Backbone as a chain_set.jsonl record, in Angstrom:
{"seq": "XXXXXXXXXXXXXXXXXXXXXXXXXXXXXXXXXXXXXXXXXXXXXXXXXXXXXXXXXXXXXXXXXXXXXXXXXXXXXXXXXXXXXXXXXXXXXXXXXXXXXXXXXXXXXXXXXXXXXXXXXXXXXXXXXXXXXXXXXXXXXXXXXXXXXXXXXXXXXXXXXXXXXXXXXXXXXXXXXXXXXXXXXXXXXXXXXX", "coords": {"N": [[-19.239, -18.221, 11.315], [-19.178, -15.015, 10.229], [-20.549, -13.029, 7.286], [-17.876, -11.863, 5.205], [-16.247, -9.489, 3.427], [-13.662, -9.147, 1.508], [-10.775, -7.421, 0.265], [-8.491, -6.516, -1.555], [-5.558, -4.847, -1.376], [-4.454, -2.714, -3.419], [-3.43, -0.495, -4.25], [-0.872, 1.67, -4.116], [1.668, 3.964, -4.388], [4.1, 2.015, -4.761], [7.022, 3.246, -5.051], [9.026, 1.799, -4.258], [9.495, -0.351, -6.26], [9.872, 1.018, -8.384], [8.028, 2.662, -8.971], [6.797, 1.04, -10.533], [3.358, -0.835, -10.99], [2.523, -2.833, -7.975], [1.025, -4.828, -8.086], [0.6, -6.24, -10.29], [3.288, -6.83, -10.994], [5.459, -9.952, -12.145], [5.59, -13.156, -10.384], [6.877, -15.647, -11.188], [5.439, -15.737, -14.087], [3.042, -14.839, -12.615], [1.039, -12.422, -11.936], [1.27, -10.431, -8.752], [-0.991, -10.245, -7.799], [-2.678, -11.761, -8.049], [-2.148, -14.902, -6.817], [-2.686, -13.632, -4.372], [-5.338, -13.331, -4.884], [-6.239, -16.161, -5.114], [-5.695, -17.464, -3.075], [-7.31, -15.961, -1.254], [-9.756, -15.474, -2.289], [-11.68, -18.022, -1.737], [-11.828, -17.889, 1.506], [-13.369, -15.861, 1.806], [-16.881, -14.164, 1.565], [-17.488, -12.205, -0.815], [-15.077, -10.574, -2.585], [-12.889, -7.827, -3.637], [-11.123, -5.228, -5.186], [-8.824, -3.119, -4.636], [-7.323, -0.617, -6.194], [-5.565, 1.792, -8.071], [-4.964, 2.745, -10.531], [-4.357, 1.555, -13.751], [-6.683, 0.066, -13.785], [-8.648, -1.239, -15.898], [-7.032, -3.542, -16.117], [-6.923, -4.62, -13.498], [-9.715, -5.194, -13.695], [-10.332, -7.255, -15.214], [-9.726, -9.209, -14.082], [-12.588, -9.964, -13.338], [-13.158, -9.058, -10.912], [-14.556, -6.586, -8.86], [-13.673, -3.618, -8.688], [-11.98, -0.773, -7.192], [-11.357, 2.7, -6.753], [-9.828, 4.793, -4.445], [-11.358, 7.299, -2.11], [-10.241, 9.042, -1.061], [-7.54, 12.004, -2.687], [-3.925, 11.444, -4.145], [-2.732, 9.34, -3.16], [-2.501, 8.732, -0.094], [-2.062, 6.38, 0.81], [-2.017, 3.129, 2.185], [-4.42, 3.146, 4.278], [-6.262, 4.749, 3.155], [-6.995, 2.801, 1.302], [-7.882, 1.265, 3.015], [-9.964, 2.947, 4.473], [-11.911, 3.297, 1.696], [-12.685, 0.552, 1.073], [-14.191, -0.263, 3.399], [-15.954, 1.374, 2.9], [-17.561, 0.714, 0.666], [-18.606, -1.623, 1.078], [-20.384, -4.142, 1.728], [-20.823, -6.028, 3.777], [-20.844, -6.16, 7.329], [-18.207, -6.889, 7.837], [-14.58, -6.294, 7.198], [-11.881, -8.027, 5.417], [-9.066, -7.177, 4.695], [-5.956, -7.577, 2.961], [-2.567, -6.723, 1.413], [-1.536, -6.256, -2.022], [1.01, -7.927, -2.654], [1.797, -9.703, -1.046], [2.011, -12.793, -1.668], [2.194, -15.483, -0.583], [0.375, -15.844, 1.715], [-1.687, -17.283, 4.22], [-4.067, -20.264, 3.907], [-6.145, -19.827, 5.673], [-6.132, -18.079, 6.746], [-8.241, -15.439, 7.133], [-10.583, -17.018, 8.756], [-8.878, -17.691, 11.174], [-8.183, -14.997, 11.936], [-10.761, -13.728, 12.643], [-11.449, -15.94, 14.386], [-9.48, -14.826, 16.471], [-10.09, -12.588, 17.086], [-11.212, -11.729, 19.424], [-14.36, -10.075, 20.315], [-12.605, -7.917, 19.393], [-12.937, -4.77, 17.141], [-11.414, -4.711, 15.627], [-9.044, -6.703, 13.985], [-4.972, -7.517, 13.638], [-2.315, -8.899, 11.905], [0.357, -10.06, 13.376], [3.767, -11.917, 13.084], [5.353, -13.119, 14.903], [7.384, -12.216, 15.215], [7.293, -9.755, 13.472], [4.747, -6.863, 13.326], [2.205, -7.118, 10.798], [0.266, -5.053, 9.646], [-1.167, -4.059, 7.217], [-2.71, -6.832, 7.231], [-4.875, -7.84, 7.914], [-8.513, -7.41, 9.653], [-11.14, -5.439, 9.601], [-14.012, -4.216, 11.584], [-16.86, -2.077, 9.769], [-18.066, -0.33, 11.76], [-16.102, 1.449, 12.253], [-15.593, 2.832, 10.511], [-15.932, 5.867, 10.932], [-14.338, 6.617, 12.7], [-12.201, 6.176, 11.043], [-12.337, 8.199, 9.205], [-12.014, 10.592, 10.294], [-9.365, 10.32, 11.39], [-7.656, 10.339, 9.277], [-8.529, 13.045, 8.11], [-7.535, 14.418, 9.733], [-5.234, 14.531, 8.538], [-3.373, 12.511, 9.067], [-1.382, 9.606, 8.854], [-0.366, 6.98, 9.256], [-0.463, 3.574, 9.923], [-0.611, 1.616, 11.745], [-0.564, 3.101, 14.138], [-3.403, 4.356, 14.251], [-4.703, 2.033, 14.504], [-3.797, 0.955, 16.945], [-5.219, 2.991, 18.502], [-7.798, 2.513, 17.57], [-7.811, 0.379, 19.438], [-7.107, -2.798, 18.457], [-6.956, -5.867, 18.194], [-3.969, -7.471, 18.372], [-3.152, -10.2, 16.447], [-1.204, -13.557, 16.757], [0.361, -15.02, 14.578], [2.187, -18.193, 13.848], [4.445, -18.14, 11.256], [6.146, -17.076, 8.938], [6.987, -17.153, 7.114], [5.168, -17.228, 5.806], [4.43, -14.56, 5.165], [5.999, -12.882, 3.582], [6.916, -9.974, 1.864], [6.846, -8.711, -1.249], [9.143, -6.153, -2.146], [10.38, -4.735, -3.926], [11.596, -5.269, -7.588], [14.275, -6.872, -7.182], [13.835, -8.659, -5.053], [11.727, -10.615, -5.989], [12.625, -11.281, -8.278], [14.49, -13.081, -6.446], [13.054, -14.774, -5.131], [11.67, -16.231, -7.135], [13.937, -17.731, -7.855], [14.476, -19.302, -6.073], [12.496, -20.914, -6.032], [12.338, -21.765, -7.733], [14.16, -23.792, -7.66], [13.457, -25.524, -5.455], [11.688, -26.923, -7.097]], "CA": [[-18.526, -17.003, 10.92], [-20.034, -13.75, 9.367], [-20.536, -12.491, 5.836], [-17.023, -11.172, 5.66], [-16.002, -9.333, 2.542], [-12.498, -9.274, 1.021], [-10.426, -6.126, -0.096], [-7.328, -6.34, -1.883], [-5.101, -3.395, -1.312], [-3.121, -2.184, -4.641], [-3.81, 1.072, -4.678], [-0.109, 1.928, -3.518], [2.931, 4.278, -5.294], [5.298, 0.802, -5.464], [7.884, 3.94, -5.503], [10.252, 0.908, -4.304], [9.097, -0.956, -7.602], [10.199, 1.7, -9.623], [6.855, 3.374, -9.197], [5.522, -0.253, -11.272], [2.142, -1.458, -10.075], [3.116, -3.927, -7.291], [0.451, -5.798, -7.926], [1.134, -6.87, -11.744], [4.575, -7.305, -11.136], [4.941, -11.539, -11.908], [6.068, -13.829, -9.557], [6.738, -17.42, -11.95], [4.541, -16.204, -14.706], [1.909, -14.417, -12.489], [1.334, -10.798, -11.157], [1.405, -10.706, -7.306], [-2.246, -9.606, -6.598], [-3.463, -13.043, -8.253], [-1.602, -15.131, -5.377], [-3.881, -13.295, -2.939], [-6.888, -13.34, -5.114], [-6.637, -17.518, -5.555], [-5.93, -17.752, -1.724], [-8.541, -15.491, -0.415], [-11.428, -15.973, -2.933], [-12.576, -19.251, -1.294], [-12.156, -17.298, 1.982], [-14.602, -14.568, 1.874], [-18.134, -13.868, 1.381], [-16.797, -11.486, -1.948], [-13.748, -9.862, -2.97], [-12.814, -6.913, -4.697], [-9.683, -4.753, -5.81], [-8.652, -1.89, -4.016], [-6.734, -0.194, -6.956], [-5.877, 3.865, -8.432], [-4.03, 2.76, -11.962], [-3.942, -0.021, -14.256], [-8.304, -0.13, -13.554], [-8.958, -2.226, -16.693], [-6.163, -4.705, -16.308], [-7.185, -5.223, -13.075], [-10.976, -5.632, -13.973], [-10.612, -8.404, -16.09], [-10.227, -10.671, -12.84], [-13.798, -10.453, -12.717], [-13.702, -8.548, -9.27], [-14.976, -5.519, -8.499], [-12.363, -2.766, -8.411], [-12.527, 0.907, -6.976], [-10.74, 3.453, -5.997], [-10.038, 5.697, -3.315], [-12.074, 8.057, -2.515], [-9.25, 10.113, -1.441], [-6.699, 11.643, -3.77], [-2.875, 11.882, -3.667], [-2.288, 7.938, -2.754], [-2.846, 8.648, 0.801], [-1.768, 5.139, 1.929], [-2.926, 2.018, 2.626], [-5.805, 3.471, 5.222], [-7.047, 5.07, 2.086], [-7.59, 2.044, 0.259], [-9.09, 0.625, 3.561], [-11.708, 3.628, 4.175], [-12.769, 2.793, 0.475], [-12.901, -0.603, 1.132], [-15.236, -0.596, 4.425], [-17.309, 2.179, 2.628], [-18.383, 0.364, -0.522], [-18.371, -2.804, 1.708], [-22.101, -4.354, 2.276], [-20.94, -6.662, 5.181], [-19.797, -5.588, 8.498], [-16.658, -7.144, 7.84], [-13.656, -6.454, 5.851], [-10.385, -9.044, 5.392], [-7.765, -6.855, 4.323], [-4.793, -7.962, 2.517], [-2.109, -6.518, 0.316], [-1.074, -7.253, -3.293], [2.161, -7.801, -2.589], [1.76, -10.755, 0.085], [1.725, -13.328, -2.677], [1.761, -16.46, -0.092], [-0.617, -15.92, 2.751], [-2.083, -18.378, 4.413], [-5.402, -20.077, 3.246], [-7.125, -20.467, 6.83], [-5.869, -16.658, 7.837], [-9.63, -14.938, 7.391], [-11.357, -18.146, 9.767], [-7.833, -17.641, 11.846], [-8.387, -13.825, 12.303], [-12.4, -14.047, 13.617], [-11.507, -16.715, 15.332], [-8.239, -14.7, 17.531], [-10.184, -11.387, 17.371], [-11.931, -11.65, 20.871], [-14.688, -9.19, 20.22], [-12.302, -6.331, 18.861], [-13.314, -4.269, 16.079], [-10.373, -4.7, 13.984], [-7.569, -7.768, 14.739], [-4.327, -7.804, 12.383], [-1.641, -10.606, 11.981], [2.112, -10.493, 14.157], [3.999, -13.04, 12.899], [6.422, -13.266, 15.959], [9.33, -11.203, 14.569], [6.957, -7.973, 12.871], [3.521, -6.699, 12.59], [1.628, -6.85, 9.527], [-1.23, -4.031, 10.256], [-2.258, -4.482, 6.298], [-3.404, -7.977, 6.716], [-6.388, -6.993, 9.038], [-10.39, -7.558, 9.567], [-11.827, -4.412, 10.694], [-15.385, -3.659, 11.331], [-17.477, -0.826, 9.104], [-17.928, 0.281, 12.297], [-14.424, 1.983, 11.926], [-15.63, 4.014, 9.094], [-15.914, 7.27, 11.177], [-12.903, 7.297, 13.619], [-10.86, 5.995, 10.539], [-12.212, 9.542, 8.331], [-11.509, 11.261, 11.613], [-8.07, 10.644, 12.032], [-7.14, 10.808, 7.711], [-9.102, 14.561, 7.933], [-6.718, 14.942, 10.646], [-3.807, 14.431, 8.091], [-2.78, 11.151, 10.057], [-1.667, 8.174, 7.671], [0.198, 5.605, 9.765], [-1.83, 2.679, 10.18], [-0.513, 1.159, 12.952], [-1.161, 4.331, 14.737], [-4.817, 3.858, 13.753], [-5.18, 0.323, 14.864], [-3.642, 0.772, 18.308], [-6.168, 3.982, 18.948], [-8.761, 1.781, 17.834], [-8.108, -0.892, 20.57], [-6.897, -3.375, 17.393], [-5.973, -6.969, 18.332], [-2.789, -8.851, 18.054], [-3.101, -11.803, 16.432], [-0.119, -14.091, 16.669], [0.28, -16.415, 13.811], [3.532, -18.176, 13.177], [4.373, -18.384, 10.273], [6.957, -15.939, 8.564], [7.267, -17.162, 5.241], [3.723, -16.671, 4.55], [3.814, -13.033, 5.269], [7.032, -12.419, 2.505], [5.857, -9.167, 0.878], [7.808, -8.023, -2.249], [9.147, -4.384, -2.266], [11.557, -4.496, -5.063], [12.022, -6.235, -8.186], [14.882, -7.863, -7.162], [13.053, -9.422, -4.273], [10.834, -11.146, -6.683], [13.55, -12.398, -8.687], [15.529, -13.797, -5.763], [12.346, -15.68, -4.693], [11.8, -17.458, -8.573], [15.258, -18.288, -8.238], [14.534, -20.193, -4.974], [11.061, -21.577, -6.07], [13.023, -23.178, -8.825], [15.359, -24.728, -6.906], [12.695, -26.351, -4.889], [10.571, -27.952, -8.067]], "C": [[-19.467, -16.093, 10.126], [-19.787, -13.917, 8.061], [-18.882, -11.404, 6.24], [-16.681, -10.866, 4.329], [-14.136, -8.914, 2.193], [-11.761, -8.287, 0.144], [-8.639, -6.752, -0.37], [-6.406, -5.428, -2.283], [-3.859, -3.692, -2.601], [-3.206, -1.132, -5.096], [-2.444, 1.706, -4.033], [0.929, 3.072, -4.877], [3.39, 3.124, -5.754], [6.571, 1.899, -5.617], [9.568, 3.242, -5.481], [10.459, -0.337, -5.326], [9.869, 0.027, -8.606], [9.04, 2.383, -10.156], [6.058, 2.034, -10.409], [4.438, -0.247, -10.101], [2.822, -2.411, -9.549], [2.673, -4.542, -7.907], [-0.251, -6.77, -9.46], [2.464, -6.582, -11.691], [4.638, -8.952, -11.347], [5.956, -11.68, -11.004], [6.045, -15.466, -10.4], [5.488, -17.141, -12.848], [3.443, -15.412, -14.295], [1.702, -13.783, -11.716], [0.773, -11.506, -9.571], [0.169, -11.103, -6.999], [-3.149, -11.234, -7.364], [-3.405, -14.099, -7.426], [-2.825, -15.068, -4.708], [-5.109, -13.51, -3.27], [-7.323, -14.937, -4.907], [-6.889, -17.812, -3.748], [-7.055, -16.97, -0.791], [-9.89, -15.708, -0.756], [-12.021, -16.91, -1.88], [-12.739, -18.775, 0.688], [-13.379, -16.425, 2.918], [-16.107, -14.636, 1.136], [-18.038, -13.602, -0.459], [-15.66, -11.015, -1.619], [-13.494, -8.981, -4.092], [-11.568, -6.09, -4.512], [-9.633, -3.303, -5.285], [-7.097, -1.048, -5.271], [-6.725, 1.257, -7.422], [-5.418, 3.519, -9.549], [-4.577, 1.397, -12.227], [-5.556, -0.554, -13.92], [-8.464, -1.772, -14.439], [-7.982, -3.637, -16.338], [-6.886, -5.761, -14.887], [-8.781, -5.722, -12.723], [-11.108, -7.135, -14.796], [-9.988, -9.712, -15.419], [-11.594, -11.079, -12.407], [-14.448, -9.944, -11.714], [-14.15, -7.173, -10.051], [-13.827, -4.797, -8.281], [-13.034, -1.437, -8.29], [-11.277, 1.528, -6.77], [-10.327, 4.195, -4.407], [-10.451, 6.611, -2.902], [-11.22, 9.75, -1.896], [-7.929, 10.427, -2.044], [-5.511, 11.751, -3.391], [-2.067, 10.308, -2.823], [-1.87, 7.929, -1.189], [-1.596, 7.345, 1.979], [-2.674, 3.986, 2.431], [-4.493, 1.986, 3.652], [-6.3, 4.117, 4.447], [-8.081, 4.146, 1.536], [-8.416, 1.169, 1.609], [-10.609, 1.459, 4.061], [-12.479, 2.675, 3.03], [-13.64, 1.552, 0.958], [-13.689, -0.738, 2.204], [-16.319, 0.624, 3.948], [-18.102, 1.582, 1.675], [-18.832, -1.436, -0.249], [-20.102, -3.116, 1.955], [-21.869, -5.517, 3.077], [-20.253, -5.926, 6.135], [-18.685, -5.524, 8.565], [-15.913, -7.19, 7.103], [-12.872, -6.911, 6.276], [-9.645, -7.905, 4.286], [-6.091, -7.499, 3.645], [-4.071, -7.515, 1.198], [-1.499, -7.519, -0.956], [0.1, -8.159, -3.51], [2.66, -8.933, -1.659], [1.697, -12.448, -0.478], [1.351, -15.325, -1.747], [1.012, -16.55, 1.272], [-1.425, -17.075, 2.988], [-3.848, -18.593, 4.281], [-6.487, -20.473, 4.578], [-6.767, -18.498, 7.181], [-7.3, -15.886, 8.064], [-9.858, -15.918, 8.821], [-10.166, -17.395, 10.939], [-8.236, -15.825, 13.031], [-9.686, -13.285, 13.071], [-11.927, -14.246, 14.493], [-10.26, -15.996, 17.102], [-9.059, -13.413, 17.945], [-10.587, -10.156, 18.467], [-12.739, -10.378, 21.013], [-14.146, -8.091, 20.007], [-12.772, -6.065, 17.716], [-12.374, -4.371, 15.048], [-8.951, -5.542, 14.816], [-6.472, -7.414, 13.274], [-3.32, -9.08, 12.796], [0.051, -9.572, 12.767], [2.293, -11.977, 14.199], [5.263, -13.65, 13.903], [7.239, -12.889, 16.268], [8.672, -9.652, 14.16], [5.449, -8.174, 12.727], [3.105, -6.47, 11.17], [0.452, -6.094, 9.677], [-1.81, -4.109, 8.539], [-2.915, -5.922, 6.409], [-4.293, -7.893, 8.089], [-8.194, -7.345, 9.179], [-10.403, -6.238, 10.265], [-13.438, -4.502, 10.178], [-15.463, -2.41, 10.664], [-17.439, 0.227, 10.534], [-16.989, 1.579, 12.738], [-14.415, 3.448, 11.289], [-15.418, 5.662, 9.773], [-14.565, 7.98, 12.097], [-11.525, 7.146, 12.232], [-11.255, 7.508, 9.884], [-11.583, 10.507, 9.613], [-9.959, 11.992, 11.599], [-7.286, 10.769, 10.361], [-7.367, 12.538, 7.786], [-7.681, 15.092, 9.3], [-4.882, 15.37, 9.908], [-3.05, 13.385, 8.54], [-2.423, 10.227, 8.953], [-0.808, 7.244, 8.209], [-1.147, 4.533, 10.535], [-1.704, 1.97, 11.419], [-0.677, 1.645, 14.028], [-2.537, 3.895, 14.902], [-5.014, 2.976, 14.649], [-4.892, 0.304, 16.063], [-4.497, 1.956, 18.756], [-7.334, 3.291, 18.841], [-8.666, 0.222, 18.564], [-7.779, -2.583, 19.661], [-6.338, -4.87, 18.393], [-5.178, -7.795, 17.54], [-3.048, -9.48, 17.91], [-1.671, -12.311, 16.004], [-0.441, -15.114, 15.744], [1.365, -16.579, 13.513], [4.073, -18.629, 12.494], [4.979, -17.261, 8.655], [6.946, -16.027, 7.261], [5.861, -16.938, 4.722], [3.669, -15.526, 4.734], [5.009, -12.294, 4.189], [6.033, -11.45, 2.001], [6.799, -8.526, 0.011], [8.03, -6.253, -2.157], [9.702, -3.82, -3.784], [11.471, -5.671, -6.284], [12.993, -7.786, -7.765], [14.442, -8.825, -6.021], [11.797, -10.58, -5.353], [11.515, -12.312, -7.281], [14.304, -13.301, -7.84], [14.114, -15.082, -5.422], [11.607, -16.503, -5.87], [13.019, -17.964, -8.251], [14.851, -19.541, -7.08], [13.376, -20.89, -4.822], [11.105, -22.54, -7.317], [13.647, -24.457, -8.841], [14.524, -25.716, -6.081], [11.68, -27.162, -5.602], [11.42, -29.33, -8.204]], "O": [[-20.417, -16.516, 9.467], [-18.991, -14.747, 7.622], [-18.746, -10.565, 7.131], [-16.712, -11.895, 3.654], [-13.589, -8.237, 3.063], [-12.234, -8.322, -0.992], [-7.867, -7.254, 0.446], [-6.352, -5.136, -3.478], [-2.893, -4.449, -2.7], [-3.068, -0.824, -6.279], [-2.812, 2.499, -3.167], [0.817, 2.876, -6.087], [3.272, 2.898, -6.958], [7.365, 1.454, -6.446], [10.622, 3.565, -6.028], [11.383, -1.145, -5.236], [10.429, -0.427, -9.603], [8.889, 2.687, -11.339], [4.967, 2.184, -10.959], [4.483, 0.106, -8.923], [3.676, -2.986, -10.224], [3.441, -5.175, -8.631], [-1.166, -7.585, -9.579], [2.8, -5.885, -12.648], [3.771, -9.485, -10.654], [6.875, -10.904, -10.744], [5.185, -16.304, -10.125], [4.516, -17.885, -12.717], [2.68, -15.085, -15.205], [2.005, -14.149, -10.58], [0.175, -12.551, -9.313], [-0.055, -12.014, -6.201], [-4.271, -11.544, -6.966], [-4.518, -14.504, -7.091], [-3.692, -15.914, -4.488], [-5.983, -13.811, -2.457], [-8.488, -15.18, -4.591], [-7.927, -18.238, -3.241], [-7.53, -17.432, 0.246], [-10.855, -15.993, -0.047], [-12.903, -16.447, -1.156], [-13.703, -19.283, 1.259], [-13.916, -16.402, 4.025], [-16.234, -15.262, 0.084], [-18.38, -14.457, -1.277], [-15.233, -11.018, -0.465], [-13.782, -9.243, -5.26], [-10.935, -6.379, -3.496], [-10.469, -2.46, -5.61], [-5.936, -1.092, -4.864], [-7.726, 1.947, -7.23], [-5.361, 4.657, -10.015], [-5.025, 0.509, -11.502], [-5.614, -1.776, -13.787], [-8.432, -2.916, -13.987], [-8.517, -4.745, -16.372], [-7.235, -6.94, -14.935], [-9.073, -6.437, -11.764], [-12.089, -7.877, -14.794], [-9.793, -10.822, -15.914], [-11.916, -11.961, -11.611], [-15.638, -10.062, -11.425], [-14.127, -6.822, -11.231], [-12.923, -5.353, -7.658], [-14.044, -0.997, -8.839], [-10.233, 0.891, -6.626], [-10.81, 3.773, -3.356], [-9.72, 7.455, -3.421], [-11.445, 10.936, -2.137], [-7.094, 9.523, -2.079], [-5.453, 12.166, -2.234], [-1.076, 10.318, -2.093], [-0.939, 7.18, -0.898], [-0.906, 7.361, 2.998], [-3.791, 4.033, 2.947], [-5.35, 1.104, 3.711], [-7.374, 4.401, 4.978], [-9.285, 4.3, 1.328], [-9.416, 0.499, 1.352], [-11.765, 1.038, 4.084], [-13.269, 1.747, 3.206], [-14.852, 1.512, 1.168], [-14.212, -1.833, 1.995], [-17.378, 0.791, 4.552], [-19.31, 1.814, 1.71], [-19.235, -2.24, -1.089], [-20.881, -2.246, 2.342], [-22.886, -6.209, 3.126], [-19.285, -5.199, 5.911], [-18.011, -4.627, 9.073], [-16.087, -7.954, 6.153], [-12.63, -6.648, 7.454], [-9.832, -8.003, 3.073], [-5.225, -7.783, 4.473], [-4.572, -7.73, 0.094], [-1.172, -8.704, -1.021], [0.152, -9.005, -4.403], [3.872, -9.088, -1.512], [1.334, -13.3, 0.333], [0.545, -16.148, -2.179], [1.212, -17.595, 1.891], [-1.82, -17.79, 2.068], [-4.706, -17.723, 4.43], [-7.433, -21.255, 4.473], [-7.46, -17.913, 8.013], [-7.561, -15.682, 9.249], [-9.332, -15.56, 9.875], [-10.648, -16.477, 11.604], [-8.434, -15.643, 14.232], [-9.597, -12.493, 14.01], [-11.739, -13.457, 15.419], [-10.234, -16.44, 18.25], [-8.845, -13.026, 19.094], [-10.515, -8.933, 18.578], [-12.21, -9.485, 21.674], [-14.808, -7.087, 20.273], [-13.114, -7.043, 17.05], [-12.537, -4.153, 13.847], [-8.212, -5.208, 15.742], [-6.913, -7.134, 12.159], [-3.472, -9.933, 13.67], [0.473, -8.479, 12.388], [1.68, -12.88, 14.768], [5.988, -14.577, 13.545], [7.888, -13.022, 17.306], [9.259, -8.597, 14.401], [4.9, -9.163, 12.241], [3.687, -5.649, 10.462], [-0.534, -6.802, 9.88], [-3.034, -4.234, 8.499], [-3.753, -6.148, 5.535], [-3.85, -7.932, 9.237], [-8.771, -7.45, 8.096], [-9.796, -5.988, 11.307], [-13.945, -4.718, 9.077], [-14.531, -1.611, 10.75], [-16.92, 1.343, 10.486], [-17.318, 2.493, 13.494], [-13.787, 4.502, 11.383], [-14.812, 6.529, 9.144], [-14.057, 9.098, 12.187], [-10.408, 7.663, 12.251], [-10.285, 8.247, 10.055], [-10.488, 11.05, 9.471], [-9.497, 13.129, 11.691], [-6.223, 11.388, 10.37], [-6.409, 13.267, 7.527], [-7.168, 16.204, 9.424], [-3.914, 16.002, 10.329], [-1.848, 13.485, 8.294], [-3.272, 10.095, 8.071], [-0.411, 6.495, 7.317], [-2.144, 4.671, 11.244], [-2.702, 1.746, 12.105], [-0.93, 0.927, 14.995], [-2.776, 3.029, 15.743], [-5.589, 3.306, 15.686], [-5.678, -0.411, 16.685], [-4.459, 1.833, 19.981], [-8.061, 3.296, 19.835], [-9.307, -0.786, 18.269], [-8.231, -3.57, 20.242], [-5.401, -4.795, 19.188], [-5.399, -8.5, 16.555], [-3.469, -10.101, 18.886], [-1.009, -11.739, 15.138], [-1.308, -15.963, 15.949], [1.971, -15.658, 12.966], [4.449, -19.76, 12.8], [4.322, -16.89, 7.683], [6.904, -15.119, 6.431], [5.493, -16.585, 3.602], [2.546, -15.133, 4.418], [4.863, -11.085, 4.009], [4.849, -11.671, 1.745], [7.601, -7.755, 0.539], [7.161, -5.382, -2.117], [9.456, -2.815, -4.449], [11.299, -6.852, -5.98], [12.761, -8.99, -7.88], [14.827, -9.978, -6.212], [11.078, -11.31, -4.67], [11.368, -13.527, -7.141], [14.795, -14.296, -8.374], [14.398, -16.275, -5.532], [10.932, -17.467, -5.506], [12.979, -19.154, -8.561], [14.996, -20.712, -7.428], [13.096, -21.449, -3.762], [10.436, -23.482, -7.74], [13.705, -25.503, -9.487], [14.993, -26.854, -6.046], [10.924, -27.94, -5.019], [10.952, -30.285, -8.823]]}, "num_chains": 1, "name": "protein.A"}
């Protein structure tokens, strides 16, 4: 497998948070985007923090954190420009903050399904997930392309760039919090199972 580097998207509104950072919201004790960081670290090449607020808090994981380099919170193809521009491998693993149990083979998983495309994401049998993604750098110019165009659906994106389906099944690892009370309902039921 390649040098594949690791981007954790939290650079979002959360306007269904209550405009909170998703990705220090806790989940049992411990904000979302840590979840993804414990399961992807071992992963990837590196990993770093795709963040617009809340900088310091989320610096003192150690990663690398940036911004976007465009303003107005864009959208998740914001925080992945960034993330394949400040990127020094070919390859970026994508995954939001908000995804708190993802699975710990999905990088290897995603190579391995991607059959020479430039950018595979995960369908978990029932819905696409177009943030949890590898794309090549290569990307970098059709993705400014179609943002300068005013474009911001990503799934859009990903099927213009020829994007493969990967099927993995496996629903409960793709749970992604929107809401508080989504958070709380899933402590309540992570209690019940200790």
């Amino acid at each position: 497998m390649h040098d594949i580097e690791g981007v954790i998207l939290a650079g979002g509104r959360a306007s269904r948070m209550g405009g909170d950072d998703k990705g220090l919201v806790m989940l049992n004790g411990k904000p979302l985007y840590q979840y993804v960081l414990e399961t992807l670290k071992p992963q990837v090449t590196t990993l770093s923090i795709s963040a617009n607020r809340n900088l310091p808090i989320y610096q003192q994981s150690g990663l690398k954190v940036f911004t976007d380099t465009l303003r107005d919170y864009p959208g998740p193809l914001a925080g992945m420009l960034s993330g394949l521009q400040q990127s020094k491998h070919e390859w970026v693993m994508f995954a939001p903050c908000d995804v708190p149990f993802i699975p710990s083979d999905i990088v290897q998983y995603l190579w391995m399904q991607r059959d020479g495309h430039k950018a595979a994401y995960i369908h978990d049998g029932n819905r696409a997930h177009p943030t949890i993604a590898l794309l090549s750098r290569e990307l970098i110019s059709p993705l400014m392309k179609y943002l300068e165009q005013g474009e911001r659906k990503l799934m859009i994106f990903l099927e213009q760039c020829n994007a493969q389906q990967v099927i993995y099944l496996a629903q409960d690892c793709f749970i992604n919090f929107n809401t508080h009370e989504e958070c709380q309902r899933c402590e309540q039921k992570l209690k019940e199972q200790e």
